[in-house]
mmCIF file of C-alpha atoms in Angstrom:
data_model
loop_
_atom_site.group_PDB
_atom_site.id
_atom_site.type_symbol
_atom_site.label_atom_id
_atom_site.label_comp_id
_atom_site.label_asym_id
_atom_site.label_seq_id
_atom_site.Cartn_x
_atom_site.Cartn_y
_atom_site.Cartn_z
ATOM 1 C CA UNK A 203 125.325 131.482 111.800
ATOM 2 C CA UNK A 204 121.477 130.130 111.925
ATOM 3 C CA UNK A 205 121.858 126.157 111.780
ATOM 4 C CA UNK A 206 121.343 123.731 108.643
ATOM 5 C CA UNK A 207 117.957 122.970 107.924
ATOM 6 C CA UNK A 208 117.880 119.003 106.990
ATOM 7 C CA UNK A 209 114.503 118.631 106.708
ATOM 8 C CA UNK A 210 110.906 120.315 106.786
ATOM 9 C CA UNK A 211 107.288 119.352 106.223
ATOM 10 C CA UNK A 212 103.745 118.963 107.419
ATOM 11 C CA UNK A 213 103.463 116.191 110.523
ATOM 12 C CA UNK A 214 100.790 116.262 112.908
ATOM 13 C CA UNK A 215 102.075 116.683 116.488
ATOM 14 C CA UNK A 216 100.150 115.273 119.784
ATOM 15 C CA UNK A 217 99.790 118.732 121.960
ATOM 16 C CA UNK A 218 101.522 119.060 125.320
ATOM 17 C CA UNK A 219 98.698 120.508 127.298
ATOM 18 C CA UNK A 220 95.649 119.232 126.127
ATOM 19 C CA UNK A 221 96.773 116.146 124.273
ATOM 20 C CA UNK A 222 95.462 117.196 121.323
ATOM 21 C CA UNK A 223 96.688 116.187 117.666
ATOM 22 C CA UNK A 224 97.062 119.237 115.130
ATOM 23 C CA UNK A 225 99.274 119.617 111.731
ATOM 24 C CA UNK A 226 101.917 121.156 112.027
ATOM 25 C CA UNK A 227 104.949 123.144 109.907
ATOM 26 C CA UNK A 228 108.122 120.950 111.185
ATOM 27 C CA UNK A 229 111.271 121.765 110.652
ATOM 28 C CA UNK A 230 114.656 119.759 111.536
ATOM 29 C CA UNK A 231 117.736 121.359 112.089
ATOM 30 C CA UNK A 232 121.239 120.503 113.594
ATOM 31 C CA UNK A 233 120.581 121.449 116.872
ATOM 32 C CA UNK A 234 116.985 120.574 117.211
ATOM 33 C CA UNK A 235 112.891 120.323 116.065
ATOM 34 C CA UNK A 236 110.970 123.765 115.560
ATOM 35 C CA UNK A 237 107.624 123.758 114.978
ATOM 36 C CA UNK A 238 105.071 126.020 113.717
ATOM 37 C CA UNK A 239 101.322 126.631 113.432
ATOM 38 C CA UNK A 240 102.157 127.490 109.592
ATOM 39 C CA UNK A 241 104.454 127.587 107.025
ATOM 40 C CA UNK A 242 104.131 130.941 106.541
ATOM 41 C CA UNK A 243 105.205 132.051 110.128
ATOM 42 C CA UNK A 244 108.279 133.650 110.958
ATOM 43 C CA UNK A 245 108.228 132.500 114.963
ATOM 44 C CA UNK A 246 108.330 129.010 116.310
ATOM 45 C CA UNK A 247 105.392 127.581 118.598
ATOM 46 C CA UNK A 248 108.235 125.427 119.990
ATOM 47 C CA UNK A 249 111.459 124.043 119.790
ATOM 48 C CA UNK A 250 112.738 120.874 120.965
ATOM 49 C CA UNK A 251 116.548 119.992 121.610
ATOM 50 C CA UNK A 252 118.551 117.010 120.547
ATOM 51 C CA UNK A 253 121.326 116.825 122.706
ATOM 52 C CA UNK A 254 120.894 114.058 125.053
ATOM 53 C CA UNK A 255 117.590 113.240 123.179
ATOM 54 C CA UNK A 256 116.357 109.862 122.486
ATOM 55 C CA UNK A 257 114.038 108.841 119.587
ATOM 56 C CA UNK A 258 111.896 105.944 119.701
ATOM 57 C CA UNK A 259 110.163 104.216 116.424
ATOM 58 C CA UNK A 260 107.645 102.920 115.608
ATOM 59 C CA UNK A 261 105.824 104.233 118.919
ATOM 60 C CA UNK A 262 102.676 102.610 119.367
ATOM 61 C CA UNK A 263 101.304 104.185 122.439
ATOM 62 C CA UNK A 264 98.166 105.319 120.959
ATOM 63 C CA UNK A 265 96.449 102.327 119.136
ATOM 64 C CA UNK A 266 94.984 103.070 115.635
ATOM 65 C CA UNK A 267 97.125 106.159 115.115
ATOM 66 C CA UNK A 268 99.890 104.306 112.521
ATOM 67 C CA UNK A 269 103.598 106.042 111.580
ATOM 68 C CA UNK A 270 104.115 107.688 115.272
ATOM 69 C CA UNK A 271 107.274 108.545 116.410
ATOM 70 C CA UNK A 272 108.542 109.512 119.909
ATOM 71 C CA UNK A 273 111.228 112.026 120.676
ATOM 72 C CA UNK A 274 112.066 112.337 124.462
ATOM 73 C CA UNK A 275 114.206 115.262 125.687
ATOM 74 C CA UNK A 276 117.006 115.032 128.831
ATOM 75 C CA UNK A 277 114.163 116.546 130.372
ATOM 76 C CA UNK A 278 112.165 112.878 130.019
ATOM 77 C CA UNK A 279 109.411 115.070 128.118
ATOM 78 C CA UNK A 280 107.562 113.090 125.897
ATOM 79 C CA UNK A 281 106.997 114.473 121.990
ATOM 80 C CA UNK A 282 105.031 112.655 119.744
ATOM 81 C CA UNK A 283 104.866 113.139 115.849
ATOM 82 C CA UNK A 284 102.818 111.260 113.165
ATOM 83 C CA UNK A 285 103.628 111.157 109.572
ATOM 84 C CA UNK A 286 101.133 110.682 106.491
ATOM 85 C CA UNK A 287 102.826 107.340 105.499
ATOM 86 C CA UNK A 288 105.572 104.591 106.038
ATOM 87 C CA UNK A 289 108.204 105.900 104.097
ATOM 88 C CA UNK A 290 107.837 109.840 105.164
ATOM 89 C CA UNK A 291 108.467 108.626 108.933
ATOM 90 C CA UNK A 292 110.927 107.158 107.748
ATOM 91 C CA UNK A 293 112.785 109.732 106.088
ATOM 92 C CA UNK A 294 112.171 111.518 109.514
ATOM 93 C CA UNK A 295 113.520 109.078 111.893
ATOM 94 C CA UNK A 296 116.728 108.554 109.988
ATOM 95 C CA UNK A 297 117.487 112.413 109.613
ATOM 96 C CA UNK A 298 116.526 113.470 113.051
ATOM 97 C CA UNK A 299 119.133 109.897 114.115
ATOM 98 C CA UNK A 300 121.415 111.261 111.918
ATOM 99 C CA UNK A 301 121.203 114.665 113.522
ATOM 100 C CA UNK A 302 121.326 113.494 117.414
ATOM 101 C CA UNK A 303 124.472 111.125 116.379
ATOM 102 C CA UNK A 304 126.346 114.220 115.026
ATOM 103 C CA UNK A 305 125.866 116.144 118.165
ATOM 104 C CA UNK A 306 126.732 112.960 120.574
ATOM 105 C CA UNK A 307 130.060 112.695 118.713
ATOM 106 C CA UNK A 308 129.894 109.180 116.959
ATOM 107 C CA UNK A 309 127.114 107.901 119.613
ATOM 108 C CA UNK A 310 124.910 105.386 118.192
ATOM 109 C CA UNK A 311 121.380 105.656 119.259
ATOM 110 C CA UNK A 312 119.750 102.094 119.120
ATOM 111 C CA UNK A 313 116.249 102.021 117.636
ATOM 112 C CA UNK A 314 113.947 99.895 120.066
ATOM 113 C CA UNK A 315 110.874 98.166 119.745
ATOM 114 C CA UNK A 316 108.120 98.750 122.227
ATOM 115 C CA UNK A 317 106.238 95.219 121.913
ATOM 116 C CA UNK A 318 109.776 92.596 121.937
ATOM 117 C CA UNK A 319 112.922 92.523 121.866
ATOM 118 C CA UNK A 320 114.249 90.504 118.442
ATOM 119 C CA UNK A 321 117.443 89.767 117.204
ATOM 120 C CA UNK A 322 118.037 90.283 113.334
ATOM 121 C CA UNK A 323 120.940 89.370 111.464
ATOM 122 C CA UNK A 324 123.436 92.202 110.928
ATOM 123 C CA UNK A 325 122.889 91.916 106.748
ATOM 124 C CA UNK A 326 119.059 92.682 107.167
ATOM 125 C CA UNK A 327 118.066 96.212 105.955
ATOM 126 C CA UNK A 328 114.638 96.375 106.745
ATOM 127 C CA UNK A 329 113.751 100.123 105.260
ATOM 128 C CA UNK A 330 115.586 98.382 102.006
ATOM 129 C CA UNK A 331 113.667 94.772 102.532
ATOM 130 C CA UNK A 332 109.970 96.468 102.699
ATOM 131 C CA UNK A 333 111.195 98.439 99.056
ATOM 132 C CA UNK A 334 111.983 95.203 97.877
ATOM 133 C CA UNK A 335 109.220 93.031 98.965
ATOM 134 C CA UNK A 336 107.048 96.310 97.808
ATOM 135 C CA UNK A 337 108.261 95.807 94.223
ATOM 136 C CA UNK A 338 105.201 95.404 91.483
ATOM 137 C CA UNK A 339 107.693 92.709 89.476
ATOM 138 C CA UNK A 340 109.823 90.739 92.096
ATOM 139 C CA UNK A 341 108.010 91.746 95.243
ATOM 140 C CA UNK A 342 105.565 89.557 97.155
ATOM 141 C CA UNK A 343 102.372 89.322 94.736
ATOM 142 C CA UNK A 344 98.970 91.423 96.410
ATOM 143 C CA UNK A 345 96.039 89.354 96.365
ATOM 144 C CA UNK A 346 92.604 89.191 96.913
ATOM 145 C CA UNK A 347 92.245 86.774 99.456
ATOM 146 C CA UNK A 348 88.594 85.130 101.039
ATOM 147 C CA UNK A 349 88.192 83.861 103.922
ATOM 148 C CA UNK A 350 85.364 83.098 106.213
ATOM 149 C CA UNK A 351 82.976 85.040 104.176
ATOM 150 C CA UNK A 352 85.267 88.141 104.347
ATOM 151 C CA UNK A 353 86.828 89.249 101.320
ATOM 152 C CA UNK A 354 90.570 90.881 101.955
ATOM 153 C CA UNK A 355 92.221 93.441 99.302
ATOM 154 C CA UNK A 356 95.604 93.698 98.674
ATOM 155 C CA UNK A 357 96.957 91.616 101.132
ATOM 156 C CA UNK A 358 98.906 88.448 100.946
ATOM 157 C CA UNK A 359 99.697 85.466 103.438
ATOM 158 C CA UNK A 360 102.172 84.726 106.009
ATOM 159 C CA UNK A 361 103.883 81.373 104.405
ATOM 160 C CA UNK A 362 103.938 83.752 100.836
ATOM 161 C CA UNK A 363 106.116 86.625 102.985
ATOM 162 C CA UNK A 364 108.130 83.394 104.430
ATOM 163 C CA UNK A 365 108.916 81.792 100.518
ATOM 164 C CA UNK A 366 109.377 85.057 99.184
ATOM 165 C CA UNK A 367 112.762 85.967 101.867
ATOM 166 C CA UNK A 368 114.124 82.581 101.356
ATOM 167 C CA UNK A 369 113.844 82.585 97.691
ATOM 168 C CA UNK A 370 114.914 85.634 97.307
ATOM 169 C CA UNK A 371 118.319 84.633 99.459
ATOM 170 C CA UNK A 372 117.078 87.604 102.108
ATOM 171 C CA UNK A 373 117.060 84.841 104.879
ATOM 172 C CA UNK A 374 118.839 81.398 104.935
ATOM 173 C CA UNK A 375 115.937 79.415 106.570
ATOM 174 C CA UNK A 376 112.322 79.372 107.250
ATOM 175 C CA UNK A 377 113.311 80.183 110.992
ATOM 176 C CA UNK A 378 115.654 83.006 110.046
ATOM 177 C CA UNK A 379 112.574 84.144 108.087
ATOM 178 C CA UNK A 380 110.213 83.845 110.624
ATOM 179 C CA UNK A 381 112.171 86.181 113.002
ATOM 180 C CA UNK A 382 112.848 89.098 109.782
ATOM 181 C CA UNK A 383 108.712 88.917 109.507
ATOM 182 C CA UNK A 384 107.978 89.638 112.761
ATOM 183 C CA UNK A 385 110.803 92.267 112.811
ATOM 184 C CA UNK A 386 108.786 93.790 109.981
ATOM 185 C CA UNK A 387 105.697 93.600 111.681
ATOM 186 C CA UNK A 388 107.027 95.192 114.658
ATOM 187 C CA UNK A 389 108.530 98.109 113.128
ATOM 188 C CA UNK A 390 105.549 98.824 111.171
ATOM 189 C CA UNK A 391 106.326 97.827 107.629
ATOM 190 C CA UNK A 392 103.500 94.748 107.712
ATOM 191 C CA UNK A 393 100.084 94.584 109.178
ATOM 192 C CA UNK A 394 98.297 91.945 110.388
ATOM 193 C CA UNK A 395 94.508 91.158 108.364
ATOM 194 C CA UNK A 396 92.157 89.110 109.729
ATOM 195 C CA UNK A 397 91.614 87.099 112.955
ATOM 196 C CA UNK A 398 93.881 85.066 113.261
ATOM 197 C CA UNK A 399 97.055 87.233 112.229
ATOM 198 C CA UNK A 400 95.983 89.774 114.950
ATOM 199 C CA UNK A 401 95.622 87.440 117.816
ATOM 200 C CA UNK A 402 99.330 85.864 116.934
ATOM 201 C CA UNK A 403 100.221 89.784 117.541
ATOM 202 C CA UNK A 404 98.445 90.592 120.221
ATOM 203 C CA UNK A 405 100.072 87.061 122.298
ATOM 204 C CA UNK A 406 102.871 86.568 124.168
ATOM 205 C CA UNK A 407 104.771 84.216 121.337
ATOM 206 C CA UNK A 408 108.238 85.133 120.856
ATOM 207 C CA UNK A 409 107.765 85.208 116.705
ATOM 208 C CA UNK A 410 104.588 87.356 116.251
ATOM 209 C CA UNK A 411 104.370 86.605 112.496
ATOM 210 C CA UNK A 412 102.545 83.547 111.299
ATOM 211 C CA UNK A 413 104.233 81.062 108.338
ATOM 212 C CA UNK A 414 100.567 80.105 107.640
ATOM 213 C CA UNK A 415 98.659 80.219 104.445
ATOM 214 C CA UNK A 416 95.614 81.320 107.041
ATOM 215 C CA UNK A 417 97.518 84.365 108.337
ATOM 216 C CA UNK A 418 96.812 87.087 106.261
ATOM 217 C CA UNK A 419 99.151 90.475 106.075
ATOM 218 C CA UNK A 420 99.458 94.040 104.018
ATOM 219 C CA UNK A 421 101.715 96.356 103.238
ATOM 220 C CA UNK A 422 100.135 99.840 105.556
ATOM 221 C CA UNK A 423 100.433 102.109 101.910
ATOM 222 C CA UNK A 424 98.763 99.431 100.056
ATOM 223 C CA UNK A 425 95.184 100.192 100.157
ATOM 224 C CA UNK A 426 93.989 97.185 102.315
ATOM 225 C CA UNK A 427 90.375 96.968 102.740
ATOM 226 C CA UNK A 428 88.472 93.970 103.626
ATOM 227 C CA UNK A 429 84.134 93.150 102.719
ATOM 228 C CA UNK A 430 81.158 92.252 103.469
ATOM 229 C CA UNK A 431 80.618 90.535 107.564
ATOM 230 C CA UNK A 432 84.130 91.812 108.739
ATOM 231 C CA UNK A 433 85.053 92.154 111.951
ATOM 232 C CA UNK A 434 88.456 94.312 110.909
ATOM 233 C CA UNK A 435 88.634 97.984 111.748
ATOM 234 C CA UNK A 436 89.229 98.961 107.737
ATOM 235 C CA UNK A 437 85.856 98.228 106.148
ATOM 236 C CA UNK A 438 85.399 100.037 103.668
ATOM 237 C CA UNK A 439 82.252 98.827 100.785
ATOM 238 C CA UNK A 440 82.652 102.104 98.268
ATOM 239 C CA UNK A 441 84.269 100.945 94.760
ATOM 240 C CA UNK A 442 86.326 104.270 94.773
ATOM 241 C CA UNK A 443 88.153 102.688 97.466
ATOM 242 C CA UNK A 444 89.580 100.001 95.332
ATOM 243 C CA UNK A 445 91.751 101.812 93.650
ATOM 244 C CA UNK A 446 96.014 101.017 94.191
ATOM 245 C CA UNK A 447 97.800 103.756 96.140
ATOM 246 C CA UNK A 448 100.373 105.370 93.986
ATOM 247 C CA UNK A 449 100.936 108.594 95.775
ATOM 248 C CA UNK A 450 100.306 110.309 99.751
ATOM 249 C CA UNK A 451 101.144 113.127 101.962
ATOM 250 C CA UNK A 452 99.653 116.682 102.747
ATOM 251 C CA UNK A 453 99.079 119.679 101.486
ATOM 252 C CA UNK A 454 96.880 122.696 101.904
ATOM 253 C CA UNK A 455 93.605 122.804 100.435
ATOM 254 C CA UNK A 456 90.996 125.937 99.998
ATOM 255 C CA UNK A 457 87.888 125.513 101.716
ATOM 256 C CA UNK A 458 84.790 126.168 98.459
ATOM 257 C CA UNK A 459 82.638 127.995 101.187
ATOM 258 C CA UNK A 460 84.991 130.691 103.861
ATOM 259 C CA UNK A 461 88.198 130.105 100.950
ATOM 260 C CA UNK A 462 90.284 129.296 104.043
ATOM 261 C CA UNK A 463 93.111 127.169 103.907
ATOM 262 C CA UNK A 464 93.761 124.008 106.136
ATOM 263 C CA UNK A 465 95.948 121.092 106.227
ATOM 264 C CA UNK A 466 94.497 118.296 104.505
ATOM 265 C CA UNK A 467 96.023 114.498 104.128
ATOM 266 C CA UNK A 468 95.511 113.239 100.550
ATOM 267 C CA UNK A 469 95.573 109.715 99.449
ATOM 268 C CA UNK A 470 95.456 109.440 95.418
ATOM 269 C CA UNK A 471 94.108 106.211 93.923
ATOM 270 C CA UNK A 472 94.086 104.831 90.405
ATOM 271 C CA UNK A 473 92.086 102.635 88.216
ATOM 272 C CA UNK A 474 89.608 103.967 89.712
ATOM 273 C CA UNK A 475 91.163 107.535 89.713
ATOM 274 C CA UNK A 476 90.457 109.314 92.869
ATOM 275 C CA UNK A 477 91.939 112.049 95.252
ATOM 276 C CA UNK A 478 90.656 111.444 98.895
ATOM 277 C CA UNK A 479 91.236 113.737 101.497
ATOM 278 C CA UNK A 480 91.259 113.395 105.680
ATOM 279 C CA UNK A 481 91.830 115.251 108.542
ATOM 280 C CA UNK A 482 95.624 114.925 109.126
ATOM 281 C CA UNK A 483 95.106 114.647 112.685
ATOM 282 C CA UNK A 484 92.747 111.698 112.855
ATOM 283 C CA UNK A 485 89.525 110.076 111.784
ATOM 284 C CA UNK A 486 89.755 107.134 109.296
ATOM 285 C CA UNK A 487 87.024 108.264 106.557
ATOM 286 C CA UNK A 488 87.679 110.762 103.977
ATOM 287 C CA UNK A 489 86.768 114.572 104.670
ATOM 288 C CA UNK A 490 85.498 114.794 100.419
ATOM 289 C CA UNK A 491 86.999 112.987 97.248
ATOM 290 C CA UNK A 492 87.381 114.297 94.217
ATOM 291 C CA UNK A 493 86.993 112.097 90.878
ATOM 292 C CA UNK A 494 89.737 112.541 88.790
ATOM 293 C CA UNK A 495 88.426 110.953 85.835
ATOM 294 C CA UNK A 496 87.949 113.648 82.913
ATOM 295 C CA UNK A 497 89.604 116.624 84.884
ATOM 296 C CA UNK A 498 92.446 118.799 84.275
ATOM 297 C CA UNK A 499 95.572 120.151 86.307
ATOM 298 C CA UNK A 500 97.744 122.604 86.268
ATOM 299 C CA UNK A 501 99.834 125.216 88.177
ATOM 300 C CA UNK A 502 99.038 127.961 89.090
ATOM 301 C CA UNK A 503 101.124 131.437 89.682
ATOM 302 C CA UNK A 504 98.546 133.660 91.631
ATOM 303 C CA UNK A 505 95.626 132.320 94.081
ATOM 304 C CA UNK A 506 91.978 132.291 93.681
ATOM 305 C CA UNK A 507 92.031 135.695 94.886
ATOM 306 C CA UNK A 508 94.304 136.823 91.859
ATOM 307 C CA UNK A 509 96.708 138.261 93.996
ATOM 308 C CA UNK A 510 100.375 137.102 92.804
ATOM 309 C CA UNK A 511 102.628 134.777 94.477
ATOM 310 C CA UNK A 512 106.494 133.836 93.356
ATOM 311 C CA UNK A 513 106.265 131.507 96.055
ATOM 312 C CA UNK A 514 103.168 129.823 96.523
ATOM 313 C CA UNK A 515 103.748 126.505 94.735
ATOM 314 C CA UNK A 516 99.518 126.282 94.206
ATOM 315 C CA UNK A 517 97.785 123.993 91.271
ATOM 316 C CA UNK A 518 94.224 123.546 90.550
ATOM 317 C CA UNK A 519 92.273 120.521 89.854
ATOM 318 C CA UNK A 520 88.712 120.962 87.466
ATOM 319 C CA UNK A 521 86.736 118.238 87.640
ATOM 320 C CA UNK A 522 84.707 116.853 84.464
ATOM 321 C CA UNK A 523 81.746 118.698 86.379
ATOM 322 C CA UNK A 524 83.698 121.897 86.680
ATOM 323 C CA UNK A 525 84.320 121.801 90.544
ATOM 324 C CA UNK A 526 87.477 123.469 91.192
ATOM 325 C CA UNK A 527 90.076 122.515 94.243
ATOM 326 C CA UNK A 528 92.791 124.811 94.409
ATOM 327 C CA UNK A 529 95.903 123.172 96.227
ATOM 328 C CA UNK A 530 99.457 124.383 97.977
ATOM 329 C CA UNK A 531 102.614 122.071 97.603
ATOM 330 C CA UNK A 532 105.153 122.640 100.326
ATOM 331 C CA UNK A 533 107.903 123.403 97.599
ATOM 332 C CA UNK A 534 108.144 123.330 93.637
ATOM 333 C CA UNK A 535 109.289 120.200 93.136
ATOM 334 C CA UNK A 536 106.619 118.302 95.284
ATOM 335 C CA UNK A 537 103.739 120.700 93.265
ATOM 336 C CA UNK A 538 105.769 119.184 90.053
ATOM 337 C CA UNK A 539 105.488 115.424 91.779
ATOM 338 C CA UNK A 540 101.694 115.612 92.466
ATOM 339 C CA UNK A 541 100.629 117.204 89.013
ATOM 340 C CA UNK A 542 102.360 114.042 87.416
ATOM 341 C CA UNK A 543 100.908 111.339 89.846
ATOM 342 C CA UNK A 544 97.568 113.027 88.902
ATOM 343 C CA UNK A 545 97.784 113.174 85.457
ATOM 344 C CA UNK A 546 98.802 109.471 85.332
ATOM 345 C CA UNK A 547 95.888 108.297 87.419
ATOM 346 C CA UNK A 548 93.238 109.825 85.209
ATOM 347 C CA UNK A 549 94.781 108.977 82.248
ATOM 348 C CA UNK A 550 94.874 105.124 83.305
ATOM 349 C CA UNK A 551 92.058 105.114 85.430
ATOM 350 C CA UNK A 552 88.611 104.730 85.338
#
């Protein structure tokens, strides 16, 4: 009897040999982590067990590259994975925990930090918190905040995270507050903006997170970008840019000149409406973008080739200029999710 798949998707896994980063098909099953060079193939490039394995997140061993996590075998070999966003590595670190603590028998695996060790109180959530604090009514309130002739986007400050846990009954004091912040900062779910948030990080203080109005912070999936004389890593000047996240992840995209098909991470904004798309593997500006203002979308049952497909789960974008983009979901229901996200950001956006 093959084992239960629990989960499967695109993530972009850091090579073995040459240290490389390329997307991969990755699939999660009871007994361990296949991966393949594409959906479509029938044999593994690899498989990795998870008895005896250990899973670390968030792993920050390789600087810019954000949602990173570690698996490391008996063996002590190192395998790293990175997901599109916060909430998919997420979903990935609790199944594959799940999946090692069903093989150990009970044994609970204890998620570590690699900057600091810091205690939390046993109510805090923190996956549950960062949905919370993410919320457009009752969360913590994005802003557009200047400061030393820098403009930030979407961000908010460190005594606004601080007020918002205490009123909201999360934490019982300021101090109690002050270590659930930096907890969140650690594992990934806040990032520091500015100066003088990113030095507090980068020191050897035992609270990394600031309770200071001059402390600036932003939720990773927000679309944080920062103006004019910046010294920050995410300038970024174009107005398409300014447009609220409301969906992520990959999918496969035909190439308009050799109609191949590669892995593409997209990023869809609204108001204005845009569909940006990177290399999944690295590089922080957009491959293309495609305005979404004035286009239509739909699903599509055979490819651009007209050769039929029961299972290919495509849709095509036109674009008020008549470009077309033909796309590939990973299942139905995900081809279902991104036709809807799209159709609501050009019907509200610019």
């Amino acid at each position: 009897m093959e084992p239960k798949r629990i989960r499967e998707g695109y993530l972009v896994k850091r090579g073995s040999m040459f240290n490389t980063w390329k997307p991969m098909w990755v699939v999660l099953l009871e007994d361990g982590v296949e991966f393949y060079k594409k959906k479509s193939d029938n044999s593994p490039k690899g498989m990795i067990p998870l008895k005896g394995s250990t899973l670390t997140s968030p792993c920050q061993d390789f600087g810019k590259r954000m949602f990173v996590f570690k698996i490391t075998t008996t063996k002590q070999q190192d395998h790293f994975f990175q997901a599109a966003f916060l909430e998919e590595r997420d979903g990935w670190v609790r199944d594959v925990k799940k999946a090692i603590k069903c093989i150990e028998g009970g044994q609970k695996f204890a998620r570590k930090s690699t900057r600091r060790s810091i205690r939390l109180p046993e109510t805090i959530d923190l996956g549950a918190l960062y949905l919370s604090m993410k919320d457009t009514e009752k969360g913590v309130k994005e802003l557009n905040l200047e400061k030393d002739k820098k403009i930030f986007n979407h961000c908010f400050t460190g005594n606004c995270v601080i007020d918002w846990l205490v009123s909201n009954k999360s934490v019982r004091n300021r101090q109690e507050g002050l270590v659930v912040a930096s907890s969140l900062l650690n594992e990934g779910y806040l990032q520091p903006a500015g100066d003088l948030s990113k030095y507090s990080v980068d020191g050897t203080a035992e609270n990394p997170f600031l309770d200071n109005p001059d402390a600036f912070y932003y939720f990773p999936d927000s679309g944080f970008f920062c103006e004019e004389n910046s010294s920050d890593d995410d300038v970024i000047l174009k107005e398409e840019f300014r447009g609220v996240i409301i969906k992520q992840g990959c999918l496969l995209k035909q190439g308009h000149r050799r109609k191949n098909w590669k892995v593409r991470k997209f990023i869809l904004r609204e108001d204005p409406a845009y569909l940006h798309y990177y290399d999944p593997a690295g590089g922080e500006d957009p491959l293309g973008a495609i305005r979404l203002r004035g286009c239509v979308v739909t699903s599509v049952e055979s490819n651009p080739d007209g050769k039929k497909s029961e299972d290919e789960n495509l849709f095509e974008i036109i674009t008020a200029d008549e470009v077309h983009y033909f796309l590939q979901a990973a299942t139905p229901k995900e081809r279902t999710e991104w036709i809807k996200a799209i159709q609501v950001a050009f019907r509200t956006g610019k």
